[in-house]
Coordinates of C-alpha atoms in Angstrom, one line a residue:
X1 CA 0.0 0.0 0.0
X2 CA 2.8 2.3 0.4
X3 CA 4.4 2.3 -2.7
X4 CA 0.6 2.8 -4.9
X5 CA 0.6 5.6 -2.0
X6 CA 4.1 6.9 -2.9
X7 CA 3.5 6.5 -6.6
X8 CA 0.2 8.5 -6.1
X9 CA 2.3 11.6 -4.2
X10 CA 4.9 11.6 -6.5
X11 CA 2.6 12.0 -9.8
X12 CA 0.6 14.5 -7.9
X13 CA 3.8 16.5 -7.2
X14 CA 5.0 15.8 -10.6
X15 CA 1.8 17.1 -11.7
X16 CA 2.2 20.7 -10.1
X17 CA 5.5 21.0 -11.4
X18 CA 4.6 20.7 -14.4
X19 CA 1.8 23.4 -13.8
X20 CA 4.7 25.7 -12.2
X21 CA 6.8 24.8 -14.8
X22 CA 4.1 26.2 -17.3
X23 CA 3.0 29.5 -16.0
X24 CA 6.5 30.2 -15.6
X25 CA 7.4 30.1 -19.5
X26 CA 4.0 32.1 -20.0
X27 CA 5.1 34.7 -18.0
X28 CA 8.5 34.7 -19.3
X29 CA 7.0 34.8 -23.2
X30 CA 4.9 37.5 -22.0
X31 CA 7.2 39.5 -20.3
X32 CA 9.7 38.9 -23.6
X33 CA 6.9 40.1 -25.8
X34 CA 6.5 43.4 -24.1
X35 CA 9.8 44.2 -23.8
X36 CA 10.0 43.3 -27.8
X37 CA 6.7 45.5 -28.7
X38 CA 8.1 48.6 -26.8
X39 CA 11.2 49.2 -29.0
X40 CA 9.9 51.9 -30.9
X41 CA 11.2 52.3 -34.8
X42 CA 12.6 56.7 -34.0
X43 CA 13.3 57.1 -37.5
X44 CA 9.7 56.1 -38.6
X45 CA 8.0 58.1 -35.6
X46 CA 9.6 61.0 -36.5
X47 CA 7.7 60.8 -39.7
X48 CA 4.8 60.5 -38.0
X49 CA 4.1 56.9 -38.3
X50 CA 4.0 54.2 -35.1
X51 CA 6.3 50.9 -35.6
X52 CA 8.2 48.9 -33.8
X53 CA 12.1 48.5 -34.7
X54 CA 12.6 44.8 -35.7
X55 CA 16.4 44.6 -34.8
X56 CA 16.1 46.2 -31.4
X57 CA 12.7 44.5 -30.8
X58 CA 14.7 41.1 -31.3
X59 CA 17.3 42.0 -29.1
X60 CA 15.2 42.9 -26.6
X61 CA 13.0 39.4 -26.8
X62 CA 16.1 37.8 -26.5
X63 CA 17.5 39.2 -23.2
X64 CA 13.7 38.9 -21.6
X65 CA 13.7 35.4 -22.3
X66 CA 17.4 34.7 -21.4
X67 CA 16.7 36.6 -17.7
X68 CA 13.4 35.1 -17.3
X69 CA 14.5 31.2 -18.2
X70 CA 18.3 31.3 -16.6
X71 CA 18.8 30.6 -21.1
X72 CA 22.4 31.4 -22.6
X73 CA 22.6 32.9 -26.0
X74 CA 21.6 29.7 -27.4
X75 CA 18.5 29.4 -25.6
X76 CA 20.4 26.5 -23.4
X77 CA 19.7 26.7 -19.9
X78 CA 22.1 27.5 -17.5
X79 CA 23.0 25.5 -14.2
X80 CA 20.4 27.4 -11.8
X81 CA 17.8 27.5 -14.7
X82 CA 14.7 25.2 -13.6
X83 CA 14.8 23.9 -17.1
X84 CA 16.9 21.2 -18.7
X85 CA 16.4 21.3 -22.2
X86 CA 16.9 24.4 -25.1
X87 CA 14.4 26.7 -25.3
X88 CA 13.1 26.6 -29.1
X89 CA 12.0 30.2 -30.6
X90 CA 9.1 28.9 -33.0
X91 CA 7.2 32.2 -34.2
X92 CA 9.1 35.9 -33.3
X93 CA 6.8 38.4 -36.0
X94 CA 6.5 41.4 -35.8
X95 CA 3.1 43.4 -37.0
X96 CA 3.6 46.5 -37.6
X97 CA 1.9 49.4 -39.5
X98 CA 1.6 48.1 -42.9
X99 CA -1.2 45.9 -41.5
X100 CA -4.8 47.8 -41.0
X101 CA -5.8 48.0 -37.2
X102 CA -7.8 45.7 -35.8
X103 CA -5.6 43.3 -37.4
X104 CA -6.6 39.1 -36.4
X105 CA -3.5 37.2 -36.6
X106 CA -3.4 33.9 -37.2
X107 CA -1.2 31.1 -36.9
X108 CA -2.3 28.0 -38.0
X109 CA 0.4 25.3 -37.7
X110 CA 0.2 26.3 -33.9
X111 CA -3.3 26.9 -33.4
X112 CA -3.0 30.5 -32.6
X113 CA -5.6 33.7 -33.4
X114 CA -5.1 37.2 -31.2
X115 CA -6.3 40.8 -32.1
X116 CA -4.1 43.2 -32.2
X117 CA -5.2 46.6 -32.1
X118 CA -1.9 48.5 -33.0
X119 CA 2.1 47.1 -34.0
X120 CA 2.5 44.2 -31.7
X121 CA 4.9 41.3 -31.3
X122 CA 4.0 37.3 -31.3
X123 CA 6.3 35.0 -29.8
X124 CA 6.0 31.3 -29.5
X125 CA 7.9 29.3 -28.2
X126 CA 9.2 25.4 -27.6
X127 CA 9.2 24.6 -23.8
X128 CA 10.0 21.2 -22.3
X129 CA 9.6 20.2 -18.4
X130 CA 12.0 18.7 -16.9
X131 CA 10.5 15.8 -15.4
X132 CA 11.5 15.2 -11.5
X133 CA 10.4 11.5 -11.6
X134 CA 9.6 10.6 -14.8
X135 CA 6.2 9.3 -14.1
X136 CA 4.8 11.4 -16.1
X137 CA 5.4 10.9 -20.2
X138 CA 7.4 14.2 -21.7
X139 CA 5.9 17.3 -21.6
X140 CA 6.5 19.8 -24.1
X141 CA 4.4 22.8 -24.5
X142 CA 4.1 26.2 -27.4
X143 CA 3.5 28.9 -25.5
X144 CA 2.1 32.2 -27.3
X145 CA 2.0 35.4 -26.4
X146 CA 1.8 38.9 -28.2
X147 CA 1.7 42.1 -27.1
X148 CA 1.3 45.8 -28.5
X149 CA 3.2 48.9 -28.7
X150 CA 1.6 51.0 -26.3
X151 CA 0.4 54.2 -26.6
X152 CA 2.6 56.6 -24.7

């Protein structure tokens, strides 16, 4: 009986990791997202039009994900990260004023559809937990996220 009750506790635990494991990406996509949206294009605002700068918005995606997830340049995680596997940058686009707002974007191949309602960023990404008992099979998740340029 104690073992089916220790095999019980550990899935559960293995369980909420997972969860944990999972919110934290999202908030780290999130957080990179903003930071990517809010790199504003000066040369093209001082002609009077709103867009986001694509180099500098990559940059900035970059070090909010590399903070957030304890990644190297590579997206490899580093020794106090919680992770164990590469992060893998699916979608990084960038839509910016060419498009007519409201713009739906979609992304098909990974199920995505958000409204943006000015230039905005869309990140998905490749995120694996790293299983504590192996109970559970592999997890891997895509977590989205976008977010707009705000208005400032």
């Amino acid at each position: 009986m104690m073992t089916v009750w220790g095999s019980i506790h550990m899935m559960q635990v293995e369980e909420e990791l997972a969860m944990q494991t999972l919110f934290l990406g999202k908030h780290a996509i999130n957080r990179a997202a903003h930071a990517a949206a809010q790199q504003i294009d000066e040369t093209a605002l001082g002609n009077g039009e709103l867009r986001i700068a694509p180099a500098e918005a990559a940059t900035a995606a970059a070090t909010y994900l590399q903070y957030n997830l304890r990644l190297n340049e590579a997206g490899e995680p580093l020794p106090d990260s919680f992770l164990r596997e590469p992060v893998e940058l699916a979608v990084f686009e960038i839509v910016n004023s060419e498009e007519t707002f409201p713009y739906v974007y979609r992304n098909d191949s990974y199920n995505y559809e958000v409204t943006l309602n000015r230039p905005s960023v869309v990140i998905i990404a490749k995120v694996a937990y790293p299983r504590a008992f192996r109970i559970l099979e592999p997890i891997e998740w895509y977590i989205k996220g976008a977010a707009e340029l705000t208005a400032g």
